[in-house]
Tab-separated table of C-alpha atoms and ligand atoms in Angstrom:
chain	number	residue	atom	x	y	z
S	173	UNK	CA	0.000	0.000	0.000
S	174	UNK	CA	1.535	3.440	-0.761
S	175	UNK	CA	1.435	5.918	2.034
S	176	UNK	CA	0.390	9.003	1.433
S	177	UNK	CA	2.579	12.036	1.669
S	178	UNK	CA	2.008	14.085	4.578
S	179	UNK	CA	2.110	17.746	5.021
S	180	UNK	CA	5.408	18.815	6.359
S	181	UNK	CA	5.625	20.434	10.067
S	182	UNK	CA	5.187	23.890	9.732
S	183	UNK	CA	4.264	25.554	13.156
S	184	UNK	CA	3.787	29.199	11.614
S	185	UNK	CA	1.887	27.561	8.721
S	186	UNK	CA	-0.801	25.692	10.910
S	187	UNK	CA	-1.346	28.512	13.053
S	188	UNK	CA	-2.307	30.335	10.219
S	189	UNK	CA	-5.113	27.371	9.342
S	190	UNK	CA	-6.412	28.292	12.694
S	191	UNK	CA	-7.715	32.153	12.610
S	192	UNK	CA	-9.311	32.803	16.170
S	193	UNK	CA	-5.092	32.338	17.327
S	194	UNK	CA	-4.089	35.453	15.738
S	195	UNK	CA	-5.946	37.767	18.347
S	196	UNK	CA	-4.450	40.480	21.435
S	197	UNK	CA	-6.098	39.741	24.572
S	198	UNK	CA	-5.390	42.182	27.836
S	199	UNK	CA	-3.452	43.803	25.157
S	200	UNK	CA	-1.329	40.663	24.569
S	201	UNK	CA	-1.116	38.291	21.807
S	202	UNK	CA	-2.990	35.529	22.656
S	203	UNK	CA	-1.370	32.207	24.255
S	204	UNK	CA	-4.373	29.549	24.403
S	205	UNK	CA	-3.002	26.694	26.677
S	206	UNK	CA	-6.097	25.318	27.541
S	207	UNK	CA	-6.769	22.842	24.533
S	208	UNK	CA	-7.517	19.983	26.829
S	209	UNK	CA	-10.742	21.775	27.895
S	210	UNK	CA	-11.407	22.736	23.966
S	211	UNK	CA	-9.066	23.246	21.308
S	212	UNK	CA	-9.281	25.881	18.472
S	213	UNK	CA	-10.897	25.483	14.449
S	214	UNK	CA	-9.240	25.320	11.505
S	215	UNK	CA	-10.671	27.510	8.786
S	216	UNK	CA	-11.614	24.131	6.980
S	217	UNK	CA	-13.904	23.368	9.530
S	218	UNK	CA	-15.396	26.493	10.219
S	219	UNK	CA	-15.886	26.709	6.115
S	220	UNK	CA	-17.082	23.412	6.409
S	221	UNK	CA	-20.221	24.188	8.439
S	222	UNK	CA	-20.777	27.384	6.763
S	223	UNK	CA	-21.428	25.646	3.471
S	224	UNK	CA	-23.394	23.403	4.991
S	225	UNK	CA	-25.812	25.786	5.966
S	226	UNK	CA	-25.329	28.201	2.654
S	227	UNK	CA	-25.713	25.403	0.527
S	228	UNK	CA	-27.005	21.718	1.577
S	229	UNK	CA	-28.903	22.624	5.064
S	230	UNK	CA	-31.604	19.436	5.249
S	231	UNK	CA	-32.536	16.792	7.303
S	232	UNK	CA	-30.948	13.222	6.573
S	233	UNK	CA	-31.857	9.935	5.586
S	234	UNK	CA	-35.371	8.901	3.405
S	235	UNK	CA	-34.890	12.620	1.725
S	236	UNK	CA	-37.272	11.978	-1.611
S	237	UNK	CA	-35.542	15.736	-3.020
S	238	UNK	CA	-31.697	16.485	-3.965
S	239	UNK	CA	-30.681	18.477	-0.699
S	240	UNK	CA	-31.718	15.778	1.136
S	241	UNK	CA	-29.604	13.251	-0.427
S	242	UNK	CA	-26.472	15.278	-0.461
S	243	UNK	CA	-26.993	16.043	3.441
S	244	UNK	CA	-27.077	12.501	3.820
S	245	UNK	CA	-24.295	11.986	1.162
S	246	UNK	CA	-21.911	14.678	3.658
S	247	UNK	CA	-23.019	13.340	6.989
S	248	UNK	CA	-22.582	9.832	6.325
S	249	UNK	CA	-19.098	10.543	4.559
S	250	UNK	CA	-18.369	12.011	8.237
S	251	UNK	CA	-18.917	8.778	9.484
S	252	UNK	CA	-16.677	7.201	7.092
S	253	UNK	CA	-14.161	9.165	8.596
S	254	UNK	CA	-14.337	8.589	11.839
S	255	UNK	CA	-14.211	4.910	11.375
S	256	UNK	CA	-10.958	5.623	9.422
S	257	UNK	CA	-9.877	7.739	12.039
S	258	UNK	CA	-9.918	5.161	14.541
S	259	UNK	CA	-9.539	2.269	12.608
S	260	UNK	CA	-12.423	0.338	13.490
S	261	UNK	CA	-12.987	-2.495	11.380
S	262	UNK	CA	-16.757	-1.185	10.055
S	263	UNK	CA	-19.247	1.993	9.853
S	264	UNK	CA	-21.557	0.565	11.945
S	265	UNK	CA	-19.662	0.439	14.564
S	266	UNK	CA	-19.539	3.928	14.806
S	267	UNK	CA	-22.667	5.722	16.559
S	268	UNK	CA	-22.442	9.802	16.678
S	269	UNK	CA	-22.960	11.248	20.331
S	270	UNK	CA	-23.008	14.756	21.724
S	271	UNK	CA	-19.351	14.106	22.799
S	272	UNK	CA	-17.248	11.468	25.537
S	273	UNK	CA	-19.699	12.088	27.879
S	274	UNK	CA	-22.709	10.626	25.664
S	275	UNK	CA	-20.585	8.230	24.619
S	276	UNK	CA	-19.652	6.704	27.989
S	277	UNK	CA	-23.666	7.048	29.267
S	278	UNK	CA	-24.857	4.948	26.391
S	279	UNK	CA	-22.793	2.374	27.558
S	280	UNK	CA	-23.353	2.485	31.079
S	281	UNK	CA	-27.341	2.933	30.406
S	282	UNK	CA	-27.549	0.224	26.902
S	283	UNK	CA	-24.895	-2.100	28.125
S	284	UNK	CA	-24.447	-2.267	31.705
S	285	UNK	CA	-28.307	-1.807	32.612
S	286	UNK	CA	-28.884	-4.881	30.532
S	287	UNK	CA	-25.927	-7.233	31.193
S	288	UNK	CA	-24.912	-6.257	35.311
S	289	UNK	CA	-26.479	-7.763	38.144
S	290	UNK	CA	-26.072	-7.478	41.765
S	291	UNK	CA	-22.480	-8.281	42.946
S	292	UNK	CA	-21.159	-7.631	39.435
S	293	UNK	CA	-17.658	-5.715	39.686
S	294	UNK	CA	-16.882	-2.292	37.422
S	295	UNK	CA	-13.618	-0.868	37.565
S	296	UNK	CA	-12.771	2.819	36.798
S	297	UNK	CA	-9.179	4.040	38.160
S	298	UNK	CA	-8.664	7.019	40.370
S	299	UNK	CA	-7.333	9.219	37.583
S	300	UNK	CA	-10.780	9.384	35.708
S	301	UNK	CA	-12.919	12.532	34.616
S	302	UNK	CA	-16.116	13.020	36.074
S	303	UNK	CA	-17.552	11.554	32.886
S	304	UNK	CA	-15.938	8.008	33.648
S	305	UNK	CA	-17.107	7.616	37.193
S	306	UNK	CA	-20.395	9.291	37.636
S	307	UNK	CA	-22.507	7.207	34.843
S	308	UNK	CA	-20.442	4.112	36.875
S	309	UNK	CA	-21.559	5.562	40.061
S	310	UNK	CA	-25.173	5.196	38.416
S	311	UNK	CA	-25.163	2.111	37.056
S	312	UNK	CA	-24.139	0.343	40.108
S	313	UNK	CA	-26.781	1.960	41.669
S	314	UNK	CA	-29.672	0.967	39.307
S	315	UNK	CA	-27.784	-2.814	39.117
S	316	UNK	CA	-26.793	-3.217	42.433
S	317	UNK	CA	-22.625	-4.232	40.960
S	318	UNK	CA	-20.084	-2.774	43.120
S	319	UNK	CA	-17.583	0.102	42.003
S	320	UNK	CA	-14.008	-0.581	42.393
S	321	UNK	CA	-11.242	1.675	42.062
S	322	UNK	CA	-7.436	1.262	40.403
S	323	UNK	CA	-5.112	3.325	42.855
S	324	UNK	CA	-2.657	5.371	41.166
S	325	UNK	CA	1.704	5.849	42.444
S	326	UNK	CA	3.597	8.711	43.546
S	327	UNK	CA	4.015	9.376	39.545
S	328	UNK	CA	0.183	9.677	39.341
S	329	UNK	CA	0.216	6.536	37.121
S	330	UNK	CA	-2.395	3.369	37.172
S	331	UNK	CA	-0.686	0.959	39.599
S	332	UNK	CA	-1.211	-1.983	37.189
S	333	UNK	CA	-0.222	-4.536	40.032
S	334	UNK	CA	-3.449	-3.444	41.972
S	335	UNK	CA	-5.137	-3.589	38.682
S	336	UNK	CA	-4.554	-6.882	38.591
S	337	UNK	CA	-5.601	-8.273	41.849
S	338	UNK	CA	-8.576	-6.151	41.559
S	339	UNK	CA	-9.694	-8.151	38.456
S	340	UNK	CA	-12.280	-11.322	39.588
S	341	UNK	CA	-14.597	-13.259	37.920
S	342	UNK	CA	-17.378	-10.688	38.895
S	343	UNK	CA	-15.603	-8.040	36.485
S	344	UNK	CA	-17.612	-7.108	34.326
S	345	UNK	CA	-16.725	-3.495	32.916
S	346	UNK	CA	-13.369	-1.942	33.077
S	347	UNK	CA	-13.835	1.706	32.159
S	348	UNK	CA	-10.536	3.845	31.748
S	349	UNK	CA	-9.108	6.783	30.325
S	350	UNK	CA	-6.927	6.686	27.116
S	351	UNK	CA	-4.913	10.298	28.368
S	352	UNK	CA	-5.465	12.003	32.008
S	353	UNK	CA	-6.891	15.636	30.928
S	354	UNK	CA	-5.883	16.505	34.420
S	355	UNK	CA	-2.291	14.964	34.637
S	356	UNK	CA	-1.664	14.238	31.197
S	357	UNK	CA	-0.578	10.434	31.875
S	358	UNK	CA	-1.192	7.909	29.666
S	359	UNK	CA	-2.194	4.759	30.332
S	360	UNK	CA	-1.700	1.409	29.119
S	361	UNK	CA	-4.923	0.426	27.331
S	362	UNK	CA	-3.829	-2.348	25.180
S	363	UNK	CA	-2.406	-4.198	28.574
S	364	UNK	CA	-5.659	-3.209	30.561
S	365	UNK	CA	-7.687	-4.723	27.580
S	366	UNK	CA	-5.720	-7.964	27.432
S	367	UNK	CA	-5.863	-8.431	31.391
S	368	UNK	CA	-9.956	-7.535	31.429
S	369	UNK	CA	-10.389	-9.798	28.236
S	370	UNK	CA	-8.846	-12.541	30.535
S	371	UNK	CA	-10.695	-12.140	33.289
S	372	UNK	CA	-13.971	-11.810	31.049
S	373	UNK	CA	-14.490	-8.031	31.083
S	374	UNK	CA	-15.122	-5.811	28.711
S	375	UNK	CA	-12.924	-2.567	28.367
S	376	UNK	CA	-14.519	1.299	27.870
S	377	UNK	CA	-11.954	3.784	26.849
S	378	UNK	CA	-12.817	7.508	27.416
S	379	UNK	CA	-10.928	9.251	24.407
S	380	UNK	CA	-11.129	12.461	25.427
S	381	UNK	CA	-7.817	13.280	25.515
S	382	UNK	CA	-6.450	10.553	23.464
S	383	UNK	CA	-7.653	10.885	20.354
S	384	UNK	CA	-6.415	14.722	20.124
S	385	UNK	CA	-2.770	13.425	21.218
S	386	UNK	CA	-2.402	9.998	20.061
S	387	UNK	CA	-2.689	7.337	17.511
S	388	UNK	CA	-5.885	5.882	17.966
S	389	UNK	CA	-6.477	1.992	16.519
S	390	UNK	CA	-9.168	0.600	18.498
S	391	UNK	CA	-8.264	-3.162	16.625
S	392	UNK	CA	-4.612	-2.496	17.893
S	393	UNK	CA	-5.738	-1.387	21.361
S	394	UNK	CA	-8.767	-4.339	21.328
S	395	UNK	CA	-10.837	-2.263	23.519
S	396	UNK	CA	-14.720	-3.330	23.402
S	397	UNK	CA	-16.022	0.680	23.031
S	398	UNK	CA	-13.988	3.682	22.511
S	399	UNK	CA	-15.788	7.463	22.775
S	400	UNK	CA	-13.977	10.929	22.039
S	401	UNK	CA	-15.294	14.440	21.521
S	402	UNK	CA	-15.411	16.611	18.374
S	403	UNK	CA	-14.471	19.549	20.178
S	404	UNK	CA	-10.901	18.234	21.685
S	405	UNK	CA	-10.072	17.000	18.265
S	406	UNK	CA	-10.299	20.464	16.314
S	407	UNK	CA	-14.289	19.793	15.469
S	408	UNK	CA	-16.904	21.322	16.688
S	409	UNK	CA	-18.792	21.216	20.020
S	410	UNK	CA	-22.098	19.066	19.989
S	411	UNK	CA	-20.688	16.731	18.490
S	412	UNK	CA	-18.705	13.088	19.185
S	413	UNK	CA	-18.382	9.144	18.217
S	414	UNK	CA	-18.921	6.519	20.110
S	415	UNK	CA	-17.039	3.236	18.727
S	416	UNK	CA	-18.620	-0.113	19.603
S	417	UNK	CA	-17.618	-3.797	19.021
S	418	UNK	CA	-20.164	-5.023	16.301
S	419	UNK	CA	-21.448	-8.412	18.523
S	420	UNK	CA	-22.072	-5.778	21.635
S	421	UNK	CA	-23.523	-3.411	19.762
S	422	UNK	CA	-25.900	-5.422	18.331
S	423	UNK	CA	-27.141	-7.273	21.167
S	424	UNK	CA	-27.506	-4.021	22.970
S	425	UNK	CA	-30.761	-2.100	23.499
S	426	UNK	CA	-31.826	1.318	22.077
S	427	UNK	CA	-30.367	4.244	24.509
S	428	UNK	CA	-32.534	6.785	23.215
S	429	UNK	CA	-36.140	6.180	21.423
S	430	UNK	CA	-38.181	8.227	18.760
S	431	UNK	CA	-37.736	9.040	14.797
S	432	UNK	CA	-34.502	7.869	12.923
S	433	UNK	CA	-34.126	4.466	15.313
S	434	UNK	CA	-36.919	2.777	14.282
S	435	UNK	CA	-37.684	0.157	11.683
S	436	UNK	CA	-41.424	-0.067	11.863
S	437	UNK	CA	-43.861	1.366	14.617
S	438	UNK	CA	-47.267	0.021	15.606
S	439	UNK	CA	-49.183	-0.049	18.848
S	440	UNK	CA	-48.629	-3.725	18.885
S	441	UNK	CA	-45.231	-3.248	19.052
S	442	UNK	CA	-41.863	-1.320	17.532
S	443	UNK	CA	-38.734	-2.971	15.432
S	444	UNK	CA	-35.378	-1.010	15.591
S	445	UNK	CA	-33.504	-0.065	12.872
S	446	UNK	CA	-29.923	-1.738	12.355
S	447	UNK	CA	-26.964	-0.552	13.422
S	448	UNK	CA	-25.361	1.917	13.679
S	449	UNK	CA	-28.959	3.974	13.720
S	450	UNK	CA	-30.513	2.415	16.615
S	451	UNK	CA	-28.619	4.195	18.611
S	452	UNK	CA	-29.344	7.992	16.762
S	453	UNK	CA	-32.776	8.536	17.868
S	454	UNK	CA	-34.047	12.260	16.631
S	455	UNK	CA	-32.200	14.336	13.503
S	456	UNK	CA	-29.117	13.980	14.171
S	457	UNK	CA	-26.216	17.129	14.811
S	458	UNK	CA	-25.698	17.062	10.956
S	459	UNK	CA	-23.854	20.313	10.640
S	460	UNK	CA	-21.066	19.519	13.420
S	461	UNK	CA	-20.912	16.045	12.551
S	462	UNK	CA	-19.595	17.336	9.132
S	463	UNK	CA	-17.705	19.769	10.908
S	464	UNK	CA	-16.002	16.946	12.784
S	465	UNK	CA	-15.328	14.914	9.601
S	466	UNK	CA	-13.313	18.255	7.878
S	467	UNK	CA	-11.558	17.986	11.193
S	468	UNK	CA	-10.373	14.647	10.586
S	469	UNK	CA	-9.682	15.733	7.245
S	470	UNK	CA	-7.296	18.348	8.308
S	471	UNK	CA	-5.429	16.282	10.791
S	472	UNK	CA	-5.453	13.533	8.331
S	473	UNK	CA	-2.194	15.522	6.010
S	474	UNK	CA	-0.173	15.732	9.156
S	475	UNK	CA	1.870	12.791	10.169
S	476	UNK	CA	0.382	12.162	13.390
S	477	UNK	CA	3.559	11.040	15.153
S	478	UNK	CA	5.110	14.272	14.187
S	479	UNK	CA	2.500	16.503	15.458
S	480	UNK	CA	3.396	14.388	18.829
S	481	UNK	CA	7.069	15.405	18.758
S	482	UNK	CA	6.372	19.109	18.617
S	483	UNK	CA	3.989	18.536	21.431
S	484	UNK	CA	6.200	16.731	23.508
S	485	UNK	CA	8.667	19.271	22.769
S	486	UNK	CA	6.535	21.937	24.292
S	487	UNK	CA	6.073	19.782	27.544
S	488	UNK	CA	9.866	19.300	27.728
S	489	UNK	CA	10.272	22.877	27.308
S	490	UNK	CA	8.139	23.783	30.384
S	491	UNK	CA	9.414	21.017	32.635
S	492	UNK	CA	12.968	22.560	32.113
S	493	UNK	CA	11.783	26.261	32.600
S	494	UNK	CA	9.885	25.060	35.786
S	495	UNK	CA	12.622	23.991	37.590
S	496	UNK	CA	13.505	27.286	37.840
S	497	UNK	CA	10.239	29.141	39.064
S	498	UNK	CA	10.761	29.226	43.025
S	499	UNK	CA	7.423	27.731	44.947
S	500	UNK	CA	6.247	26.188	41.292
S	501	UNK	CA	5.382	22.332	41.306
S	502	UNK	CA	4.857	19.795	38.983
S	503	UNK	CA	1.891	17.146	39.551
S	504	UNK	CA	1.915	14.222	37.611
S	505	UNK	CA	5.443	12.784	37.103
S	506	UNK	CA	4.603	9.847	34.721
S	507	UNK	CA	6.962	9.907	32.433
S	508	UNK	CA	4.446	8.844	29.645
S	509	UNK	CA	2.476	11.332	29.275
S	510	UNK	CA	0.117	13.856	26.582
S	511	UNK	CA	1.117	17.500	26.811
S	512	UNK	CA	-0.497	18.442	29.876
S	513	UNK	CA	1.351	20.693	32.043
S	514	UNK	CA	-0.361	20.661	35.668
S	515	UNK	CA	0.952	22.401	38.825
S	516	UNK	CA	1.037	24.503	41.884
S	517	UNK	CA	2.723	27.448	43.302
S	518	UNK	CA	3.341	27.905	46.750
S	519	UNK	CA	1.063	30.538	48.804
S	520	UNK	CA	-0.889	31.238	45.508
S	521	UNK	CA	-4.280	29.847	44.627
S	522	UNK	CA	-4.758	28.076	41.219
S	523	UNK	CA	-8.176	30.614	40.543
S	524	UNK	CA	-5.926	33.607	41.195
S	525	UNK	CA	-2.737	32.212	38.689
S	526	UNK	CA	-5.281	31.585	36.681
S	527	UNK	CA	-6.617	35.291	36.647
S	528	UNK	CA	-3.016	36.617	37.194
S	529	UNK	CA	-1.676	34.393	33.696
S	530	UNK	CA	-4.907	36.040	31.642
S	531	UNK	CA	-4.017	39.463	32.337
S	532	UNK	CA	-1.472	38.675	30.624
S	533	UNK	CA	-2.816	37.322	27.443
S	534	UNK	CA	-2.254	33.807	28.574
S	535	UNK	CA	-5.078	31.270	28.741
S	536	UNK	CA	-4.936	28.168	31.317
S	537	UNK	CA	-7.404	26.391	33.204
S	538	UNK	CA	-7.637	26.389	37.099
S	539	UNK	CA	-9.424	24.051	39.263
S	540	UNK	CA	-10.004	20.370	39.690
S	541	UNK	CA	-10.339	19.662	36.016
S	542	UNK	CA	-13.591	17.692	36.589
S	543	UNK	CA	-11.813	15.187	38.467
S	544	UNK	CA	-12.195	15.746	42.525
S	545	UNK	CA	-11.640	12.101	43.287
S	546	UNK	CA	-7.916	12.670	41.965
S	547	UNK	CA	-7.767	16.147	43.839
S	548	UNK	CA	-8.806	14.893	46.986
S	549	UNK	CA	-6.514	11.881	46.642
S	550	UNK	CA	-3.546	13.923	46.088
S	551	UNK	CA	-4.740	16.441	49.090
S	552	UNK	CA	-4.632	19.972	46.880
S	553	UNK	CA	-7.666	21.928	45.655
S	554	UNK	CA	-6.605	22.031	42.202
S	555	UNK	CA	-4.122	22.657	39.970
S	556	UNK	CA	-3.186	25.665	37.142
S	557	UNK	CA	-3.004	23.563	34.006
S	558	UNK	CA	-1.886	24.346	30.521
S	559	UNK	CA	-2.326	22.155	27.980
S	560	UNK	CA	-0.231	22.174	24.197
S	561	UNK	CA	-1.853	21.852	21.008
S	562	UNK	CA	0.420	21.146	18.008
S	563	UNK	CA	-0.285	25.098	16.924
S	564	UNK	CA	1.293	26.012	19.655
S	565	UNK	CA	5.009	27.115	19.957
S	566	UNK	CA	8.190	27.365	21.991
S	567	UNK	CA	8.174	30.899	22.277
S	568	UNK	CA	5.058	30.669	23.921
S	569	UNK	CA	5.717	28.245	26.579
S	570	UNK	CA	8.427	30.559	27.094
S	571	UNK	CA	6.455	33.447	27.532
S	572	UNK	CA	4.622	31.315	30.072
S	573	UNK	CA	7.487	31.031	32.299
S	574	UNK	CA	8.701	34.350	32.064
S	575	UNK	CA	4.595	35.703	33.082
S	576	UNK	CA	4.958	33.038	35.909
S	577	UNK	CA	8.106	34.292	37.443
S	578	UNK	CA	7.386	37.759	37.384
S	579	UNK	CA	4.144	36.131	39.576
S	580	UNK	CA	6.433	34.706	41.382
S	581	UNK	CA	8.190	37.348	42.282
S	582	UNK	CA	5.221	40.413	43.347
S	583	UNK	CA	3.997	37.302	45.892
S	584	UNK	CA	7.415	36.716	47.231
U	16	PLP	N1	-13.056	12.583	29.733
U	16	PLP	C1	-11.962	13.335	29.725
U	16	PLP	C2	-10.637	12.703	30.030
U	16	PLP	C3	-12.053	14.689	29.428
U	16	PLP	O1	-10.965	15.451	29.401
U	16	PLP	C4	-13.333	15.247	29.152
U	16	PLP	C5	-13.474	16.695	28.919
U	16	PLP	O2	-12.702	17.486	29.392
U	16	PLP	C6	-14.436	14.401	29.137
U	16	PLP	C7	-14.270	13.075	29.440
U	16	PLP	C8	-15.799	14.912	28.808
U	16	PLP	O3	-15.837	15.358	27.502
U	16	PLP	P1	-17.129	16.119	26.937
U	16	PLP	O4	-17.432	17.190	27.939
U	16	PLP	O5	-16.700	16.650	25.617
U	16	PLP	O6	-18.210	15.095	26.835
């Protein structure tokens, strides 16, 4: 098969794809470090939308007139590209959501409400977004399982020996993280899948922050559902994929009930469409799911290990320039890990760096990053947290450094 040619790395370049970056804010040029919340549009994708609405806007699927057809032509194409995106071995495998979040309740609600049962085991570590341990939380609730909990070590990575003796023949679900939005670690999915496999569980990956970061092959990683958001992956918000392992899928039942999900409807009783519709009750986010696909479409010149390099380029950069910022300090020391800067600074709150960094043009996030259980584990309130998107450069990680130590400096 020939491969083919990539776009070469050109950090000026891509920042020019991505016009909202070229703005002053507090009088500064903007520095956006806080992708892992959202990241920023390429023109493509904005352009992409647009046209949608100039020029196709319709609803999808059993269109009898031309508008409808090439609506359904664009939206479906989408879909074709997410399943290339992540590999997945077919298109109806791969259900559009709102985002992770939907994603990861569909399961818990479709799956786990109709295979758990009391005394049934699901395992989420301690490292997990809200997202992957409240719909859990629920779940075990409704099915009476029990919620168990992978500890993390001192580097805020998953102690995989715990992991292990945690697994039992109750197991059921094993729901994990791909990257830590709050820490930035990554952990080992394709050995968490093979250990749940063997103990007869199946594995949900939240892909928040993986699929912006990494390379994403649910067949290589063998996970059993996968979910990311369009938003985090230079798409639009509204707007996400669930992947699902055909056999599950199929033997699931509908999340969500109404138009578009249905085969036939009768007061003596309803048939549900095939897969992957039966889970898209309603029209559909058609505009952002085509959105999404341009997205994919963009990232899909670079060489994704490249775009990696720069990133972890801008996370080596800040480690070295924060050993020199008196009070400042790093949490989350896996050495593995997305490029996700997270830390403290002595005798300063996280809400006022975070203030203190936008006055001068620079944007982080402050705050427990929608993940208290980690927080409270690691006995701080929250962290400041930038985060590095590939548009980002060197000089600005700099210029993050030199606003934090003249912070530093009027609180010494
Ligand atoms: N999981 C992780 C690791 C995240 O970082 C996020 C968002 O920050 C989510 C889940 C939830 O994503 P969304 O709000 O797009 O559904």
């Amino acid at each position: 098969m020939t491969q083919a040619i990539k776009r070469p790395f050109d950090v000026n370049a891509i920042r020019d794809d991505f016009p909202i970056l070229n703005q002053q804010v507090n009088g500064h040029p903007l520095v956006y470090f806080d992708n892992a919340a959202t990241s920023q549009k390429p023109e493509v994708v904005i352009e992409a939308m647009n046209r949608y609405y100039r020029e196709t806007n319709s609803n999808v699927h059993r269109g009898a007139h031309a508008l409808s057809d090439r609506a359904t032509g664009e939206f479906e194409a989408a879909r074709d590209q997410v399943r290339k995106f992540l590999n997945a071995p077919s298109r109806e495998e791969i259900i559009w959501v709102r985002g992770t979040t939907e994603g990861i309740n569909l399961v818990a609600q479709s799956y786990g409400r109709s295979n758990l049962k009391t005394g049934d085991e699901i395992i989420v570590s301690q490292l997990e977004h809200h997202s992957n341990i409240v719909p859990w939380q629920i779940l075990a609730q409704q099915t009476g399982a029990n919620l168990k909990v992978i500890p993390i070590n001192e580097q805020v990575e998953l102690d995989m020996a715990a992991f292990k003796s945690l697994l039992t023949e109750n197991t059921r679900i094993v729901a994990v993280n791909h990257a830590s939005n709050a820490m930035g670690t990554i952990n080992p999915i394709k050995e968490i899948t093979r250990l749940a496999h063997e103990a007869g569980a199946i594995v949900v990956v939240d892909g928040a922050q993986g699929a912006p970061h990494l390379e994403v092959d649910v067949q290589d990683l063998d996970c059993d559902f996968y979910a990311f958001s369009g938003h985090k992956v230079f798409g639009p918000t509204g707007i996400g994929a669930l992947y699902g392992r055909k056999e599950l899928l199929d033997a699931m039942p509908p999340y969500q009930s109404g138009g578009e999900m249905i085969e036939r409807v009768s007061f003596s009783g309803t048939t549900f469409n095939e897969l992957p519709f039966k889970f898209e009750a309603g029209t559909p986010a058609i505009a952002e799911s085509i959105g999404l696909g341009a997205a994919l479409n963009y990232l899909e010149q670079f060489d994704k290990a490249q775009l990696k390099a720069h990133e972890d380029q801008l996370l080596q950069t800040a480690l070295k320039l924060s050993a020199d910022v008196v009070g400042l300090k790093l949490i989350g020391k896996a050495p593995d890990k997305v490029s996700v800067f997270s830390f403290v600074v002595d005798g300063l709150h996280p809400s006022d760096m975070g203030t203190l960094l936008d006055q001068q043009g620079i944007a982080v996030r402050t705050g427990h990053h929608c993940a208290q259980p980690l927080m409270e584990y690691l006995g701080i309130p929250g962290t400041s947290r930038a985060s590095f998107a590939f548009y980002n450069t060197v000089d600005e990680v700099e210029k993050l450094f030199a606003a934090l130590q003249k912070i530093v400096k009027l609180f010494r």
